[in-house]
Amino acid sequence: RDDGGDDDDDGDGDVDACELDAVIARAFTSSDASTTEGATARLDAYKARNGFWRACVRLYGASGRAETKFWCLQTLGDLCGGMLRGERGQDVLSDDDAVMLRTAIGAYVSEAVTTGDANAAFVKNKLAQVTAQTLALEYPARWPSFFSDLVNLLNLGAPGVDMFTRVLEAIDEEVVATTEAGRTSRGELAHSMRIKEAMRADGSLQLVFDAWHQCLTHFAQSDSALAARVFTAARRYVDWVDVSIVASEAYVSCAKECLMLSDSTGCANEDLRAAAAAYLHAVFTKGMDTGVKVKMIINMNAVDICAALQTICSARPDDFEEEFVTQVTYLAASIGTELLNANKMENITALGADLSSQASGLLHTVTPVILASINSKHERAVLATLPFLTSYISYVKSQPALMLTAQPALMGAFQALIARGAFPSDDDVDDLDWNDGSNALAAELAEDVFNLRAELNVQFRNIARLAPQLARDVVWQVLRTAIPSEGNGGNVRWQNVEAAVSAVYSLGEGADDAAVKPMSSAELVKATNGTGAVTDTPLGQLAISLIRQWGPNVGGVMRHRIVAPVFLETCVRYHVVLERDDVGLGIALGAFLDERGVRHIDPSVRSRACYLLSRFTRPLRCKLSDQTGPILSALSVPLTDAARDIGASQANVASVTIVGIQSRAMAEVGNDDRLYLFEAVGMILGADDVDKATQIEYLKQVARMLCEQIEQAVAGRADDNNVQLATRAIVAIGNISKGFSERTCVATRPGTGEIFRSCLEMTLKCLDVWPRNSSVRNRVTAFLHRMIELLGSSVTPYLAPVVDKLRRNAGAVELRETLVLFNQLLATYKTMLAPFVVDILPSLTSQVFSTVAREYAQASATAKGEIALNTESVREASDLERTWLTTTSALGSNGLLTLVFAGDNLQASTELRESMINRLMDAATSHSMVSVRKVALQSLKSFVEAWTADSSPEAPRTDTTALVRGPQQDIVPGFTQFVIERVCAECCIVPPLRGDLNLADAVSVTVLNESTAILSLAFARQREHIERVIARVVLPAILPRSSPEHVAAVAAEYARVCTLAKSQSSSKPMRALIDAVREEIANKGPVHGFAPKIARRGM
């Protein structure tokens, strides 16, 4: 049946071609949006008509507009695509309509060829696409002559070849290619398979490839660009066409001719050469038996082809474009990879002795050819060699006997990796000052170098692990070449020095050497030929040699902005060696402290040096303790600059990209790496080996400077500059404190603790001036956390004022931060904090409740009755609520419940206690977030464990998993009864039976486990009471239609499961019981008032 119905209803007869042409023109070319929109809507209405495609067939030939032709083709393409996809309303064409469509497409293609450039390229591409879709519909059943008709285009010369190639490329893109083109449905795979099988069966593949071969023979010399397009199109089909066609002698000879192996002048067409190389690459990577592929490589002299191409590229490296060089590399690498596969142990036997021997010889011949591309100036070509190098290293590693044979190739690769990862010569980039950190081009090019080096270093490390002695020998050679043993360094190139130092650094990554890896004494003696000195290990000798030469021999290169930080990184990596070499340590320390480090002219290098110095001093703090005075004197100016220089606070951004050896430091806004300089000072001053008087003196000096900065900021205007000055000083003091321990500040040298306590007093003043500033709050809170760890109980007098300041006029986010601090205080001081908690908890809890209620009320008002859960304010309120629930749980886990809510505080805390428990009950029974229910139940469990009376017998318990015994009587009058009758029933039994939880979800299962834990505790302490409540009150309400005997049986099962839960961690028994009861409820009909209150993940 025709897709448009009868001819009378085909809908195209009333369409005026001129009018349609004008509408299309308005849709494509009008600058008025409303005109374009109206025209587009009208065209969509036309397309919705049945059989409208016939009008497009006529209009294509009648119109001279490229836009009209494109739109008509698009409509025809939609028709064909819909039929291929089996969309509703797109039936199979009748025989007459199919003839009409085929005839039209054939005429369009012929017209596109004969008119040549008169048709726009986008129209030709669209025509090729529609032709491919028509093929998918009609071939082979109703258009068996498609490919012979298409081949006839070649009689029309170059335009015919062009259209012929476009159509075949479109066939691959639109029909044949599946997974790689994103078409994976069963229908699309079936269409692809049908077309491919038909082309194989009727000889169309041979016809097409013969036609291509004729084109290549004819146009290789006269029209190289067209011949390159032919090779590119043919490459698409290689993967699924028989090897006898794609690798025939004719094609191989043609490819060799197009490669022009004898022409090294650079005059040959590179596009054609690249296309021919890409075609051969596709042939060699085509799936086939290993033996067949090895024979093909031998018969085609593939290795000789690669060697000749590599010779051509190497002879005139500046004359060839990236595409050609890259395709040559891909070709060689693919052949090498196939030969590697043939040389695997599992394939050697299958190949036989003779073929295996030839494959091995070819592999050793082609390997240096491939690895030579690492030196290419084109990055794509370099990266193309790396997968082969990875495989080659694995191959040598799997067969240690090959190590000697492979050494020349590995050495050449290792040398090339170092050389290619170096910075380009100053002559390669005109008028570029690499030493200018503000130069955007220099920064961009440096980033490109480091990104490439990151790729190369993977292979660098692989070779270093495989052949460590070889790697060290190469690095020694590179180092000697870069830094002469004598001279003043005037002729030293910074690029060579940077590459050599980076190689020394990279060599230590993951190396099995005591210079970078802890070793036992026996291992160290073995590694050092009996001396046992770290400086005598192979890497230790290399590192010391480099560091000791870091002087006149290097000259001004030492201060280069790219070289300086790399050397400092290397000193950090080999700190173990420096700890045992005083001369080297002095040289390294000098580089950190002078204009090569923290005083460098480039701000990014200064910033990086500050961070690296903190890492350098941490392991060497004891070794450096006798140099405390000179070090801090040298750092006096940099310390002041780091604390006060707000303008360069973003230097950390540049500093982490200034070297290839990258590591992220302070990431939070307002911090930068220069503040790590204070951590370095703290590491040096905090060492026990530092004289006490010296320690106090210098700590006072630095602390005084920072406190004065805070005081000036607080006394000044409340602007952003003063905020930054204050917060930087707070962070600096916190960094200093990292070098001190609680033992030092509290026990052995309490004077240091007094200094930090005075700093705490000063930082708290910031909250009076900027109470709502998030940066100030974060820094002060973080510093208080640190002082709690450092000063212990001496901080307690400051806690209540701090919490009061933090919660003053606080929103949900600020209150949550306050609760986080409060929880840390509970975990640190536990019962010692009871007076503070009694004082602060009522007002804090009231503020939390009112803030959560206000945020939810505002969200409800905004959404007209429904709470808009996806708003930021509701998320913040929800986070605050969860944190408060965690706080209530922390009260129990830290032994504060009884101290705060019972005993002397029993009456005073009644209102707070009841409001908190009621809040926990509501969250545990009806909250929509399953994670909140879990925390609420954990908090309730804390109250239950602390206050539920224990009426169980006094028999000794041998079970190690038994629950802890509770008090003999109620600590809070009536609480035990409340737990049994309300908590156990409403929070633990009813919600799971009601269907609130999805027990297929892991988080929901944890909620059930918490419920079971509370029930187990109740059964252990009040067995008779809870059994009576479950059997007589809870279950009869849930199972009103069940017999008393059945209810009693269910109650007994509850008792058994909860008792069993004390000694088993599995939730399966309780889940099985809940499933059985819920099934019974479903079978006997709904219970009034028992609708589930679903709890889900997320909001």
GROMACS .gro file of C-alpha atoms in nm, residues 555-800:
model
  246
  555GLY     CA    1   7.504   2.974   3.646
  556GLY     CA    2   7.197   3.194   3.608
  557VAL     CA    3   6.990   2.898   3.493
  558MET     CA    4   6.937   2.818   3.862
  559ARG     CA    5   6.705   3.118   3.889
  560HIS     CA    6   6.503   3.047   3.577
  561ARG     CA    7   6.135   3.041   3.672
  562ILE     CA    8   6.082   2.694   3.523
  563VAL     CA    9   6.408   2.538   3.641
  564ALA     CA   10   6.406   2.664   4.001
  565PRO     CA   11   6.086   2.492   4.123
  566VAL     CA   12   6.181   2.162   3.953
  567PHE     CA   13   6.508   2.157   4.149
  568LEU     CA   14   6.321   2.226   4.474
  569GLU     CA   15   6.079   1.942   4.396
  570THR     CA   16   6.377   1.713   4.348
  571CYS     CA   17   6.525   1.817   4.684
  572VAL     CA   18   6.195   1.731   4.853
  573ARG     CA   19   6.185   1.390   4.688
  574TYR     CA   20   6.541   1.302   4.792
  575HIS     CA   21   6.523   1.449   5.144
  576VAL     CA   22   6.636   1.117   5.294
  577VAL     CA   23   6.968   1.153   5.113
  578LEU     CA   24   7.008   1.516   5.218
  579GLU     CA   25   6.948   1.423   5.580
  580ARG     CA   26   7.275   1.233   5.567
  581ASP     CA   27   7.476   1.477   5.356
  582ASP     CA   28   7.543   1.809   5.527
  583VAL     CA   29   7.696   1.971   5.218
  584GLY     CA   30   7.401   1.880   4.998
  585LEU     CA   31   7.155   1.986   5.269
  586GLY     CA   32   7.318   2.328   5.292
  587ILE     CA   33   7.299   2.376   4.916
  588ALA     CA   34   6.936   2.269   4.903
  589LEU     CA   35   6.838   2.486   5.201
  590GLY     CA   36   7.012   2.784   5.042
  591ALA     CA   37   6.812   2.731   4.721
  592PHE     CA   38   6.490   2.737   4.921
  593LEU     CA   39   6.575   3.051   5.117
  594ASP     CA   40   6.731   3.283   4.857
  595GLU     CA   41   6.624   3.427   4.524
  596ARG     CA   42   6.593   3.076   4.378
  597GLY     CA   43   6.309   2.996   4.618
  598VAL     CA   44   6.097   3.201   4.857
  599ARG     CA   45   6.263   3.525   4.739
  600HIS     CA   46   6.231   3.449   4.368
  601ILE     CA   47   6.138   3.740   4.143
  602ASP     CA   48   5.846   3.546   3.995
  603PRO     CA   49   5.546   3.533   4.233
  604SER     CA   50   5.438   3.188   4.118
  605VAL     CA   51   5.782   3.044   4.192
  606ARG     CA   52   5.784   3.212   4.535
  607SER     CA   53   5.446   3.061   4.606
  608ARG     CA   54   5.552   2.714   4.499
  609ALA     CA   55   5.875   2.739   4.697
  610CYS     CA   56   5.680   2.820   5.014
  611TYR     CA   57   5.471   2.508   4.973
  612LEU     CA   58   5.771   2.291   4.894
  613LEU     CA   59   5.965   2.428   5.191
  614SER     CA   60   5.687   2.310   5.422
  615ARG     CA   61   5.720   1.961   5.275
  616PHE     CA   62   6.100   1.979   5.294
  617THR     CA   63   6.114   2.080   5.661
  618ARG     CA   64   5.861   1.825   5.786
  619PRO     CA   65   6.092   1.519   5.763
  620LEU     CA   66   6.409   1.723   5.831
  621ARG     CA   67   6.289   1.930   6.127
  622CYS     CA   68   6.525   1.764   6.375
  623LYS     CA   69   6.819   1.790   6.137
  624LEU     CA   70   6.748   2.161   6.086
  625SER     CA   71   6.691   2.243   6.454
  626ASP     CA   72   7.046   2.375   6.501
  627GLN     CA   73   6.990   2.622   6.216
  628THR     CA   74   6.667   2.770   6.351
  629GLY     CA   75   6.806   3.120   6.394
  630PRO     CA   76   6.959   3.161   6.046
  631ILE     CA   77   6.656   3.006   5.877
  632LEU     CA   78   6.403   3.231   6.052
  633SER     CA   79   6.620   3.537   5.995
  634ALA     CA   80   6.625   3.459   5.624
  635LEU     CA   81   6.246   3.412   5.628
  636SER     CA   82   6.155   3.731   5.816
  637VAL     CA   83   6.073   3.937   5.505
  638PRO     CA   84   5.905   3.653   5.309
  639LEU     CA   85   5.687   3.577   5.615
  640THR     CA   86   5.565   3.936   5.636
  641ASP     CA   87   5.503   3.950   5.263
  642ALA     CA   88   5.313   3.620   5.264
  643ALA     CA   89   5.086   3.735   5.546
  644ARG     CA   90   5.010   4.082   5.411
  645ASP     CA   91   5.027   4.052   5.033
  646ILE     CA   92   4.660   4.028   4.942
  647GLY     CA   93   4.707   4.128   4.580
  648ALA     CA   94   4.890   3.806   4.494
  649SER     CA   95   4.658   3.577   4.692
  650GLN     CA   96   4.577   3.385   4.377
  651ALA     CA   97   4.940   3.298   4.306
  652ASN     CA   98   4.864   2.944   4.410
  653VAL     CA   99   4.667   2.900   4.089
  654ALA     CA  100   4.978   2.961   3.880
  655SER     CA  101   5.209   2.783   4.118
  656VAL     CA  102   5.047   2.446   4.077
  657THR     CA  103   5.089   2.462   3.698
  658ILE     CA  104   5.432   2.622   3.681
  659VAL     CA  105   5.604   2.283   3.688
  660GLY     CA  106   5.525   1.951   3.537
  661ILE     CA  107   5.549   1.790   3.880
  662GLN     CA  108   5.214   1.910   4.008
  663SER     CA  109   5.045   1.878   4.345
  664ARG     CA  110   4.745   2.066   4.473
  665ALA     CA  111   4.794   2.268   4.787
  666MET     CA  112   4.549   2.511   4.950
  667ALA     CA  113   4.243   2.505   4.728
  668GLU     CA  114   3.998   2.713   4.933
  669VAL     CA  115   3.933   3.066   4.817
  670GLY     CA  116   4.146   3.318   5.005
  671ASN     CA  117   4.433   3.079   5.067
  672ASP     CA  118   4.747   3.046   4.864
  673ASP     CA  119   5.059   2.836   4.879
  674ARG     CA  120   5.268   3.114   5.031
  675LEU     CA  121   5.090   3.060   5.362
  676TYR     CA  122   5.258   2.720   5.377
  677LEU     CA  123   5.569   2.915   5.467
  678PHE     CA  124   5.423   2.947   5.817
  679GLU     CA  125   5.380   2.572   5.833
  680ALA     CA  126   5.749   2.537   5.752
  681VAL     CA  127   5.827   2.776   6.039
  682GLY     CA  128   5.606   2.572   6.268
  683MET     CA  129   5.780   2.251   6.169
  684ILE     CA  130   6.118   2.399   6.251
  685LEU     CA  131   6.014   2.569   6.576
  686GLY     CA  132   5.802   2.280   6.699
  687ALA     CA  133   6.086   2.028   6.703
  688ASP     CA  134   6.186   1.910   7.050
  689ASP     CA  135   6.552   1.958   6.957
  690VAL     CA  136   6.510   2.335   6.933
  691ASP     CA  137   6.633   2.524   7.237
  692LYS     CA  138   6.341   2.628   7.459
  693ALA     CA  139   6.439   2.995   7.481
  694THR     CA  140   6.495   3.013   7.105
  695GLN     CA  141   6.165   2.844   7.042
  696ILE     CA  142   5.969   3.085   7.262
  697GLU     CA  143   6.149   3.390   7.126
  698TYR     CA  144   6.088   3.323   6.759
  699LEU     CA  145   5.735   3.193   6.815
  700LYS     CA  146   5.650   3.515   6.998
  701GLN     CA  147   5.794   3.723   6.716
  702VAL     CA  148   5.589   3.554   6.446
  703ALA     CA  149   5.275   3.538   6.660
  704ARG     CA  150   5.305   3.904   6.754
  705MET     CA  151   5.334   4.004   6.390
  706LEU     CA  152   5.023   3.806   6.295
  707CYS     CA  153   4.817   3.918   6.597
  708GLU     CA  154   4.902   4.280   6.522
  709GLN     CA  155   4.780   4.224   6.168
  710ILE     CA  156   4.450   4.086   6.300
  711GLU     CA  157   4.418   4.371   6.549
  712GLN     CA  158   4.476   4.634   6.279
  713ALA     CA  159   4.222   4.466   6.053
  714VAL     CA  160   3.961   4.448   6.329
  715ALA     CA  161   4.016   4.813   6.421
  716GLY     CA  162   3.998   4.929   6.060
  717ARG     CA  163   3.713   4.950   5.816
  718ALA     CA  164   3.492   4.643   5.778
  719ASP     CA  165   3.587   4.596   5.412
  720ASP     CA  166   3.712   4.302   5.209
  721ASN     CA  167   4.078   4.400   5.240
  722ASN     CA  168   4.070   4.385   5.618
  723VAL     CA  169   3.874   4.060   5.606
  724GLN     CA  170   4.146   3.907   5.390
  725LEU     CA  171   4.422   4.040   5.611
  726ALA     CA  172   4.256   3.893   5.920
  727THR     CA  173   4.177   3.556   5.766
  728ARG     CA  174   4.524   3.517   5.618
  729ALA     CA  175   4.674   3.582   5.960
  730ILE     CA  176   4.439   3.325   6.118
  731VAL     CA  177   4.534   3.063   5.860
  732ALA     CA  178   4.902   3.147   5.914
  733ILE     CA  179   4.877   3.093   6.290
  734GLY     CA  180   4.694   2.765   6.231
  735ASN     CA  181   4.969   2.653   5.995
  736ILE     CA  182   5.235   2.733   6.255
  737SER     CA  183   5.048   2.525   6.511
  738LYS     CA  184   5.076   2.215   6.289
  739GLY     CA  185   5.439   2.185   6.391
  740PHE     CA  186   5.352   2.164   6.763
  741SER     CA  187   5.201   1.881   6.962
  742GLU     CA  188   4.970   1.882   7.263
  743ARG     CA  189   5.250   1.736   7.472
  744THR     CA  190   5.475   2.031   7.385
  745CYS     CA  191   5.212   2.301   7.440
  746VAL     CA  192   5.060   2.158   7.759
  747ALA     CA  193   5.325   1.948   7.934
  748THR     CA  194   5.686   2.006   7.835
  749ARG     CA  195   5.680   2.369   7.719
  750PRO     CA  196   5.354   2.532   7.831
  751GLY     CA  197   5.484   2.873   7.731
  752THR     CA  198   5.417   2.783   7.368
  753GLY     CA  199   5.062   2.694   7.462
  754GLU     CA  200   5.017   3.038   7.621
  755ILE     CA  201   5.127   3.202   7.299
  756PHE     CA  202   4.870   3.005   7.099
  757ARG     CA  203   4.602   3.078   7.360
  758SER     CA  204   4.668   3.453   7.321
  759CYS     CA  205   4.639   3.409   6.945
  760LEU     CA  206   4.302   3.238   6.997
  761GLU     CA  207   4.176   3.533   7.198
  762MET     CA  208   4.274   3.767   6.917
  763THR     CA  209   4.112   3.558   6.643
  764LEU     CA  210   3.781   3.545   6.833
  765LYS     CA  211   3.756   3.923   6.804
  766CYS     CA  212   3.697   3.877   6.430
  767LEU     CA  213   3.356   3.725   6.505
  768ASP     CA  214   3.250   4.048   6.677
  769VAL     CA  215   3.328   4.253   6.366
  770TRP     CA  216   3.228   4.006   6.090
  771PRO     CA  217   2.979   3.764   6.252
  772ARG     CA  218   2.813   3.659   5.923
  773ASN     CA  219   3.113   3.658   5.695
  774SER     CA  220   3.154   3.297   5.583
  775SER     CA  221   3.529   3.324   5.529
  776VAL     CA  222   3.585   3.462   5.880
  777ARG     CA  223   3.355   3.202   6.037
  778ASN     CA  224   3.528   2.917   5.854
  779ARG     CA  225   3.878   3.032   5.949
  780VAL     CA  226   3.791   3.101   6.313
  781THR     CA  227   3.608   2.771   6.349
  782ALA     CA  228   3.891   2.578   6.186
  783PHE     CA  229   4.142   2.750   6.414
  784LEU     CA  230   3.933   2.669   6.719
  785HIS     CA  231   3.923   2.304   6.611
  786ARG     CA  232   4.301   2.308   6.592
  787MET     CA  233   4.339   2.476   6.933
  788ILE     CA  234   4.110   2.217   7.089
  789GLU     CA  235   4.346   1.946   6.962
  790LEU     CA  236   4.653   2.139   7.071
  791LEU     CA  237   4.558   2.297   7.406
  792GLY     CA  238   4.304   2.051   7.544
  793SER     CA  239   4.088   2.158   7.839
  794SER     CA  240   4.244   2.505   7.863
  795VAL     CA  241   4.022   2.608   7.571
  796THR     CA  242   3.694   2.536   7.754
  797PRO     CA  243   3.646   2.894   7.887
  798TYR     CA  244   3.625   3.018   7.529
  799LEU     CA  245   3.368   2.766   7.407
  800ALA     CA  246   3.043   2.922   7.522
   0.00000   0.00000   0.00000
